[in-house]
Amino acid sequence: MPQESLPLEPYQLDAHNQQGNASHRRRYEHLLQEIGEATAETIVEKLIDFQIAIPSWALGTGGTRFGRFPGGGEPRNLEEKISDVGLLHALNRSSGAISLHIPWDIPKDGKAIQQLAASFDLKFDAVNSNTFQNQTNQELSYKFGSLQHTDAAVRRQAIEHNLDVIRQGEALGSKSLTVWLSDGSCFPGQLSFRKAFERTLEGLREIYAALPSDWKLFVEYKAFEPNFYSTTVGDWGQSYLYASKLGPQAYTLVDLGHHLPNANIEQIVALLLMEGKLGGFHFNDSKYGDDDLTAGSIKPYQLFLIFNELVDGMDANGMNHASDLGWMIDASHNVKDPLEDLLQSVEAIKLAYAQALLVDRPALEAAREANDAAQAQELLQDVFRTDLRPLLAEARLRAGAALVPIALFREAKIRQKLIESRGLKAVATGL
Ligand code: LRH
Ligand code: MN
């Protein structure tokens, strides 16, 4: 299948930015009065470097067990998925990496896929294994788990799959493996928690031993679903226990939707960073369970508070904001256009980061040491209520992207063009 050209012409990007430039300059100049030129410059530079990986499994319409309502023009293969991430990156110059899920998106030809991605200025972020579904030609079932399974042959099968995923990732230049295990139990008495933990650790040890020396292993935890009584990697403490027992290349991965209601995720982030065991994120938002909604769409203040702990903790550890943690989205789009949803998630994540960079940390520390809760809140909410979107727009402009990516996506009728070239019935692999 011939390589698709991007359904976005450079002249359309230029016209969009020219048309929006005057009001952008006005808003930007106004903000400079408020926060100062030097501070603005520092934040804009950091925003340009801050890239968020796009999940290969979230470029089509998602669904639930009750239904899925594809909107048309969805990517029909990995090449078209890479092209769609290339399009997002052309619109916001902030989506410079794609995270693959194996076997949903197995590259037939690793080199060709790497070159295609490079032609869109894309890298490959973490690769994700999948031992939560049975593949058609699979010998043994994961119905009762994978690495925790009572049958050593099933555990072996799961370990071999993860070793294969590492090999796939190496061929693409990826530097990390994310392991999310749906393993657990649905009823009291069904599972030996101790044996499940020990068997899972034994399996993870073998996967860890196969990691190239410059790779990281992300252990993703989740409170419930698809198991509804226990999950064998069920919370940050359990993930931290595995990662600590495995070794220095193992870290915890925080998916924002994987917590019990009202969990204080920003505190979890602060402590994992303090321990040097925070590996990365799956950004999304939720109101009830693992809803996989647009990042910042339900709890934008929580997203800001999480980045407030991230900037504080990363600076305390002398970490590089752009490269020392895995920044990835993990969302599912049931009612929004998948590409518009991803553009909004990237925007919300970068806005929370910009706000966290603006926090007056010495003043916040002084308020805390003085037990002045009201002043601490004033310092945080003043920043949260300051509209920093002109900084994101300025960063995009300097990086050669669109002032307002979602507006240009619509102005250029990109979804219509994708439907014309791919058809209404095209459905993407993934969630
Ligand atoms: C599990 C999860 C995990 C993935 C999957 C697509 O809920 O967050 O990260 O492998 O979604
Ligand atoms: Mn996830």
Coordinates of C-alpha atoms and ligand atoms in Angstrom, one line a residue:
M1 CA 0.0 0.0 0.0
P2 CA 1.6 3.3 -1.1
Q3 CA 2.7 5.6 1.8
E4 CA -0.1 8.1 2.5
S5 CA 0.9 11.8 2.3
L6 CA -0.3 13.8 5.3
P7 CA -3.9 15.2 4.7
L8 CA -2.4 18.6 5.7
E9 CA -0.7 21.0 3.3
P10 CA 2.0 23.3 4.6
Y11 CA 0.2 26.3 3.1
Q12 CA -2.8 25.4 5.3
L13 CA -0.6 25.6 8.4
D14 CA 0.9 28.9 7.4
A15 CA -2.6 30.4 6.6
H16 CA -3.9 29.2 10.0
N17 CA -1.0 30.8 11.9
Q18 CA -1.1 34.1 9.9
Q19 CA -4.8 34.4 10.6
G20 CA -4.3 33.8 14.3
N21 CA -1.1 35.6 14.8
A22 CA -2.4 39.1 15.8
S23 CA -4.6 37.8 18.6
H24 CA -1.9 35.4 19.7
R25 CA 0.7 38.2 19.9
R26 CA -1.8 40.3 21.9
R27 CA -2.5 37.5 24.4
Y28 CA 1.2 36.6 24.6
E29 CA 2.3 40.2 25.2
H30 CA -0.3 40.5 27.9
L31 CA 0.9 37.4 29.7
L32 CA 4.5 38.7 29.5
Q33 CA 3.3 41.7 31.6
E34 CA 1.9 39.3 34.2
I35 CA 4.7 36.7 34.5
G36 CA 7.7 38.4 33.1
E37 CA 9.7 37.8 29.8
A38 CA 12.5 35.7 31.4
T39 CA 10.0 33.3 33.1
A40 CA 8.0 33.0 29.9
E41 CA 11.1 32.3 27.8
T42 CA 12.2 29.5 30.3
I43 CA 8.8 27.9 30.2
V44 CA 8.4 28.1 26.4
E45 CA 11.8 26.5 25.9
K46 CA 10.9 23.6 28.2
L47 CA 7.5 23.2 26.5
I48 CA 9.2 22.8 23.1
D49 CA 11.3 19.9 24.4
F50 CA 8.4 18.2 26.2
Q51 CA 7.1 15.4 24.0
I52 CA 4.2 13.0 24.8
A53 CA 4.0 9.5 23.2
I54 CA 0.8 8.5 21.5
P55 CA -0.6 5.0 22.0
S56 CA -0.9 2.9 18.8
W57 CA -4.0 1.4 20.3
A58 CA -5.9 4.6 20.6
L59 CA -6.0 6.0 17.0
G60 CA -9.4 4.5 16.3
T61 CA -12.8 4.7 18.1
G62 CA -12.8 2.8 21.4
G63 CA -15.8 1.0 22.8
T64 CA -17.3 -0.8 25.7
R65 CA -18.9 -4.2 26.1
F66 CA -22.2 -2.3 25.3
G67 CA -21.1 -1.0 22.0
R68 CA -18.6 0.7 19.7
F69 CA -19.5 3.4 17.2
P70 CA -16.6 3.9 14.7
G71 CA -16.5 7.4 13.0
G72 CA -14.8 6.4 9.7
G73 CA -11.4 7.1 8.3
E74 CA -9.7 5.0 11.0
P75 CA -6.1 3.7 10.3
R76 CA -6.3 0.1 8.9
N77 CA -2.7 -0.9 9.6
L78 CA 0.4 0.2 11.4
E79 CA 1.6 2.4 8.5
E80 CA -1.6 4.4 8.7
K81 CA -1.4 4.6 12.5
I82 CA 2.2 6.1 12.2
S83 CA 0.8 8.5 9.6
D84 CA -1.9 9.6 12.0
V85 CA 0.7 10.2 14.8
G86 CA 2.8 12.0 12.2
L87 CA -0.3 14.2 11.5
L88 CA -0.7 15.0 15.3
H89 CA 3.0 15.8 15.5
A90 CA 2.7 18.2 12.5
L91 CA -0.2 19.9 14.2
N92 CA 1.4 20.3 17.7
R93 CA 5.1 19.3 17.5
S94 CA 4.5 17.7 20.9
S95 CA 3.6 14.1 19.9
G96 CA 7.1 13.0 18.7
A97 CA 6.8 9.3 19.7
I98 CA 4.5 6.3 19.3
S99 CA 4.0 3.5 21.9
L100 CA 3.2 0.2 20.3
H101 CA 1.1 -2.6 21.7
I102 CA 2.1 -6.1 20.7
P103 CA 0.5 -8.1 19.0
W104 CA -2.1 -5.5 18.2
D105 CA 0.6 -3.6 16.1
I106 CA 3.3 -6.0 15.1
P107 CA 5.7 -4.4 12.6
K108 CA 6.0 -6.7 9.6
D109 CA 9.3 -5.0 8.6
G110 CA 10.9 -3.2 11.6
K111 CA 13.4 -1.2 9.5
A112 CA 10.7 0.0 7.1
I113 CA 8.5 1.0 10.0
Q114 CA 11.3 2.8 11.7
Q115 CA 12.1 4.7 8.5
L116 CA 8.4 5.6 8.0
A117 CA 8.3 6.9 11.5
A118 CA 11.5 8.8 11.1
S119 CA 10.0 10.5 7.9
F120 CA 7.4 12.0 10.2
D121 CA 10.1 12.8 12.8
L122 CA 8.7 10.1 15.2
K123 CA 10.5 7.8 17.6
F124 CA 9.3 4.6 19.3
D125 CA 8.6 4.9 23.0
A126 CA 7.8 2.0 25.3
V127 CA 6.5 -1.2 23.8
N128 CA 3.6 -2.9 25.6
S129 CA 3.2 -6.7 26.0
N130 CA -0.3 -8.3 26.0
T131 CA -1.0 -11.4 28.2
F132 CA -4.5 -10.2 29.0
Q133 CA -6.0 -11.7 25.8
N134 CA -5.8 -15.0 24.0
Q135 CA -4.5 -14.6 20.5
T136 CA -6.1 -16.8 17.8
N137 CA -3.2 -19.3 17.3
Q138 CA -2.3 -19.3 21.1
E139 CA -1.8 -22.7 22.7
L140 CA -2.6 -22.0 26.4
S141 CA -5.3 -19.7 27.8
Y142 CA -4.7 -16.6 30.0
K143 CA -8.2 -17.0 31.5
F144 CA -6.8 -17.5 34.9
G145 CA -3.8 -15.2 34.5
S146 CA -0.4 -15.2 32.9
L147 CA 2.7 -14.8 35.1
Q148 CA 0.7 -15.7 38.2
H149 CA -0.9 -18.8 36.6
T150 CA -0.9 -22.1 38.5
D151 CA 0.3 -23.9 35.3
A152 CA 4.1 -23.4 34.7
A153 CA 3.5 -23.8 31.0
V154 CA 1.2 -20.8 30.9
R155 CA 3.7 -18.8 32.8
R156 CA 6.4 -19.9 30.3
Q157 CA 4.2 -18.8 27.4
A158 CA 3.7 -15.4 28.9
I159 CA 7.5 -15.0 29.6
E160 CA 8.3 -16.0 26.0
H161 CA 5.8 -13.4 24.7
N162 CA 7.5 -10.6 26.7
L163 CA 10.9 -11.7 25.5
D164 CA 9.6 -11.5 21.9
V165 CA 8.2 -8.0 22.6
I166 CA 11.6 -6.8 23.8
R167 CA 13.1 -8.1 20.6
Q168 CA 10.4 -6.3 18.5
G169 CA 11.2 -3.1 20.5
E170 CA 14.9 -3.4 20.0
A171 CA 14.4 -3.5 16.2
L172 CA 12.5 -0.2 16.4
G173 CA 14.9 1.6 18.8
S174 CA 12.5 1.5 21.7
K175 CA 14.2 1.7 25.2
S176 CA 11.5 0.4 27.5
L177 CA 8.9 -2.4 28.0
T178 CA 5.6 -1.8 29.8
V179 CA 4.1 -4.8 31.5
W180 CA 0.5 -4.5 32.5
L181 CA -0.9 -7.8 33.9
S182 CA -4.7 -8.2 34.2
D183 CA -3.9 -11.2 36.5
G184 CA -5.9 -11.5 39.7
S185 CA -9.1 -13.1 41.0
C186 CA -12.8 -12.5 40.9
F187 CA -13.8 -14.3 44.1
P188 CA -12.6 -14.7 47.7
G189 CA -10.6 -17.9 48.1
Q190 CA -9.9 -18.3 44.4
L191 CA -6.3 -17.3 44.5
S192 CA -3.2 -17.7 46.8
F193 CA -2.1 -14.1 47.0
R194 CA 1.4 -15.1 48.1
K195 CA 1.9 -17.7 45.4
A196 CA 0.5 -15.4 42.8
F197 CA 3.0 -12.7 43.9
E198 CA 6.0 -15.1 44.0
R199 CA 5.2 -16.6 40.6
T200 CA 4.7 -13.2 39.0
L201 CA 8.0 -12.0 40.5
E202 CA 9.8 -15.1 39.2
G203 CA 8.4 -14.4 35.7
L204 CA 9.3 -10.7 35.9
R205 CA 12.8 -11.6 37.0
E206 CA 13.3 -13.7 33.8
I207 CA 11.9 -10.8 31.7
Y208 CA 14.1 -8.3 33.6
A209 CA 17.2 -10.5 32.9
A210 CA 16.5 -10.3 29.1
L211 CA 16.4 -6.4 29.1
P212 CA 19.2 -4.8 27.2
S213 CA 21.5 -2.8 29.6
D214 CA 20.0 0.6 28.5
W215 CA 16.4 -0.4 28.8
K216 CA 13.8 0.2 31.5
L217 CA 11.0 -2.1 32.6
F218 CA 7.8 -0.4 33.6
V219 CA 5.5 -2.3 36.0
E220 CA 2.0 -0.9 35.5
Y221 CA -0.4 -1.3 38.4
K222 CA -4.2 -1.3 38.4
A223 CA -6.8 -1.6 41.2
F224 CA -9.4 -3.7 39.4
E225 CA -10.8 -4.8 35.9
P226 CA -10.9 -7.3 34.4
N227 CA -10.6 -9.0 37.8
F228 CA -13.0 -7.7 40.4
Y229 CA -11.8 -9.2 43.7
S230 CA -8.0 -8.9 43.6
T231 CA -5.3 -7.7 41.1
T232 CA -1.8 -9.2 41.4
V233 CA -0.2 -5.8 40.6
G234 CA -3.0 -3.9 42.3
D235 CA -1.6 -0.6 43.6
W236 CA 1.6 1.5 43.7
G237 CA 2.9 -0.4 46.8
Q238 CA 2.8 -3.7 45.1
S239 CA 4.3 -2.3 41.9
Y240 CA 7.0 -0.7 44.0
L241 CA 7.7 -4.0 45.7
Y242 CA 8.2 -5.8 42.4
A243 CA 10.3 -3.0 40.9
S244 CA 12.5 -2.9 44.1
K245 CA 13.0 -6.6 44.1
L246 CA 13.8 -6.7 40.4
G247 CA 16.6 -4.1 40.3
P248 CA 17.7 -0.7 39.1
Q249 CA 16.2 -1.0 35.6
A250 CA 12.7 -1.6 37.0
Y251 CA 10.2 1.2 37.7
T252 CA 6.5 1.7 38.5
L253 CA 4.2 3.1 35.8
V254 CA 1.3 5.3 37.0
D255 CA -1.8 5.1 34.8
L256 CA -4.1 7.9 36.2
G257 CA -7.2 5.7 35.8
H258 CA -5.9 2.8 37.8
H259 CA -6.6 4.0 41.3
L260 CA -9.4 3.5 43.7
P261 CA -11.8 6.5 44.0
N262 CA -10.2 9.6 45.7
A263 CA -6.7 8.2 45.8
N264 CA -4.1 11.0 46.3
I265 CA -2.1 10.3 43.1
E266 CA 0.1 13.4 43.5
Q267 CA 1.3 12.0 46.9
I268 CA 2.0 8.6 45.3
V269 CA 4.0 10.4 42.6
A270 CA 6.0 12.5 45.1
L271 CA 7.0 9.3 47.1
L272 CA 7.8 7.2 44.0
L273 CA 10.0 10.1 42.7
M274 CA 11.7 10.4 46.1
E275 CA 12.5 6.7 45.9
G276 CA 13.8 7.0 42.4
K277 CA 11.2 4.3 41.3
L278 CA 8.9 6.4 39.2
G279 CA 9.2 5.3 35.6
G280 CA 6.5 7.0 33.7
F281 CA 2.8 7.8 33.1
H282 CA -0.2 6.8 31.2
F283 CA -2.2 10.0 31.1
N284 CA -6.0 10.1 30.9
D285 CA -8.8 11.1 33.1
S286 CA -11.7 9.4 34.9
K287 CA -14.8 10.1 37.1
Y288 CA -15.5 6.6 38.2
G289 CA -13.2 3.7 37.1
D290 CA -10.6 3.2 34.3
D291 CA -12.7 5.4 32.1
D292 CA -9.7 6.4 29.8
L293 CA -11.2 9.8 29.1
T294 CA -9.3 12.9 27.7
A295 CA -6.5 14.0 30.1
G296 CA -7.6 17.0 32.1
S297 CA -11.3 16.7 31.0
I298 CA -12.6 15.7 34.5
K299 CA -10.0 16.7 37.1
P300 CA -7.7 19.3 35.6
Y301 CA -6.7 20.6 39.1
Q302 CA -5.5 17.0 40.0
L303 CA -3.4 16.9 36.8
F304 CA -1.8 20.3 37.8
L305 CA -1.1 19.0 41.4
I306 CA 0.5 15.9 39.9
F307 CA 2.8 18.0 37.7
N308 CA 3.5 20.3 40.7
E309 CA 5.0 17.2 42.5
L310 CA 6.7 16.1 39.3
V311 CA 8.6 19.4 38.8
D312 CA 9.4 19.6 42.5
G313 CA 10.6 16.0 42.7
M314 CA 12.5 15.9 39.4
D315 CA 14.3 19.1 40.2
A316 CA 15.2 17.7 43.7
N317 CA 16.7 14.6 41.9
G318 CA 18.4 16.8 39.2
M319 CA 16.3 14.9 36.5
N320 CA 15.8 16.1 32.9
H321 CA 12.1 16.9 32.6
A322 CA 11.8 15.9 28.9
S323 CA 13.7 12.6 28.9
D324 CA 14.0 11.0 32.3
L325 CA 10.4 9.8 32.7
G326 CA 8.1 8.1 30.2
W327 CA 5.4 10.5 29.1
M328 CA 2.6 8.6 27.4
I329 CA -1.2 8.8 26.8
D330 CA -3.4 5.8 27.4
A331 CA -7.0 6.7 26.4
S332 CA -10.0 5.3 24.6
H333 CA -12.3 7.4 22.5
N334 CA -16.0 6.4 22.6
V335 CA -17.7 9.6 21.5
K336 CA -14.9 12.0 20.4
D337 CA -12.9 12.0 17.2
P338 CA -9.8 10.0 18.2
L339 CA -7.3 12.5 16.8
E340 CA -9.2 15.5 18.3
D341 CA -9.3 13.7 21.7
L342 CA -5.5 13.1 21.6
L343 CA -4.8 16.7 20.6
Q344 CA -6.9 17.8 23.7
S345 CA -5.0 15.4 26.0
V346 CA -1.6 16.7 24.8
E347 CA -2.8 20.2 25.3
A348 CA -4.0 19.5 28.9
I349 CA -0.8 17.7 29.9
K350 CA 1.4 20.5 28.6
L351 CA -0.7 23.1 30.2
A352 CA -0.4 21.4 33.6
Y353 CA 3.4 21.2 33.1
A354 CA 3.6 24.9 32.2
Q355 CA 1.6 25.8 35.3
A356 CA 3.8 23.6 37.5
L357 CA 6.9 25.4 36.1
L358 CA 5.3 28.8 37.2
V359 CA 4.8 27.8 40.8
D360 CA 6.9 30.0 43.2
R361 CA 8.6 27.1 45.0
P362 CA 10.6 29.1 47.6
A363 CA 7.3 30.9 48.6
L364 CA 5.4 27.6 48.7
E365 CA 8.1 26.1 50.9
A366 CA 8.0 29.1 53.2
A367 CA 4.2 28.8 53.5
R368 CA 4.5 25.1 54.3
E369 CA 7.3 25.6 56.9
A370 CA 5.0 28.2 58.5
N371 CA 2.0 25.9 58.3
D372 CA 0.2 28.6 56.4
A373 CA -2.2 26.4 54.4
A374 CA -4.2 29.4 53.1
Q375 CA -1.1 31.0 51.6
A376 CA 0.0 27.7 50.1
Q377 CA -3.4 27.4 48.4
E378 CA -3.2 31.0 47.2
L379 CA 0.2 30.3 45.6
L380 CA -1.1 27.2 43.8
Q381 CA -4.5 28.4 42.7
D382 CA -3.2 31.8 41.5
V383 CA -1.0 29.8 39.0
F384 CA -3.8 27.3 38.2
R385 CA -6.1 30.3 37.4
T386 CA -3.6 32.1 35.3
D387 CA -4.3 31.3 31.6
L388 CA -0.9 30.0 30.3
R389 CA -2.3 28.8 26.9
P390 CA -0.4 31.6 25.1
L391 CA 2.9 30.0 26.2
L392 CA 1.8 26.7 24.6
A393 CA 0.8 28.5 21.4
E394 CA 4.1 30.4 21.3
A395 CA 6.0 27.1 21.8
R396 CA 4.1 25.5 19.0
L397 CA 4.7 28.5 16.7
R398 CA 8.4 28.4 17.3
A399 CA 8.5 24.7 16.8
G400 CA 6.7 25.1 13.4
A401 CA 3.3 23.8 14.5
A402 CA -0.2 25.2 14.6
L403 CA -1.3 28.0 17.0
V404 CA -4.6 26.0 17.7
P405 CA -4.1 22.4 16.5
I406 CA -7.7 21.2 16.9
A407 CA -9.0 24.3 15.0
L408 CA -6.7 23.6 12.1
F409 CA -7.7 19.9 12.2
R410 CA -11.3 21.0 11.6
E411 CA -10.5 23.9 9.2
A412 CA -8.5 21.6 7.0
K413 CA -11.4 19.0 7.1
I414 CA -8.8 16.3 7.9
R415 CA -11.3 13.7 9.1
Q416 CA -13.3 14.1 5.9
K417 CA -10.1 13.5 3.9
L418 CA -9.3 10.4 5.9
I419 CA -12.8 9.1 5.3
E420 CA -12.4 9.7 1.6
S421 CA -9.1 7.8 1.4
R422 CA -9.9 5.0 3.9
G423 CA -13.6 4.7 3.9
L424 CA -16.3 4.8 6.6
K425 CA -16.0 1.2 7.5
A426 CA -12.2 1.3 8.3
V427 CA -11.7 0.1 11.9
A428 CA -8.4 0.3 13.8
T429 CA -6.9 -2.5 16.0
G430 CA -6.7 -1.7 19.7
L431 CA -9.1 -1.0 22.6
Ligands
LRH1 C1 -4.9 -1.4 31.1 C2 -4.1 -0.5 30.3 C3 -2.8 -0.9 30.0 C4 -2.8 -1.3 28.5 C5 -4.2 -1.2 28.2 C6 -4.4 -0.9 26.8 O1 -6.1 -0.9 31.6 O2 -4.1 0.8 30.9 O3 -1.9 0.1 30.0 O4 -2.0 -2.3 28.1 O5 -4.8 -0.3 29.1
MN2 MN -2.4 2.0 30.8

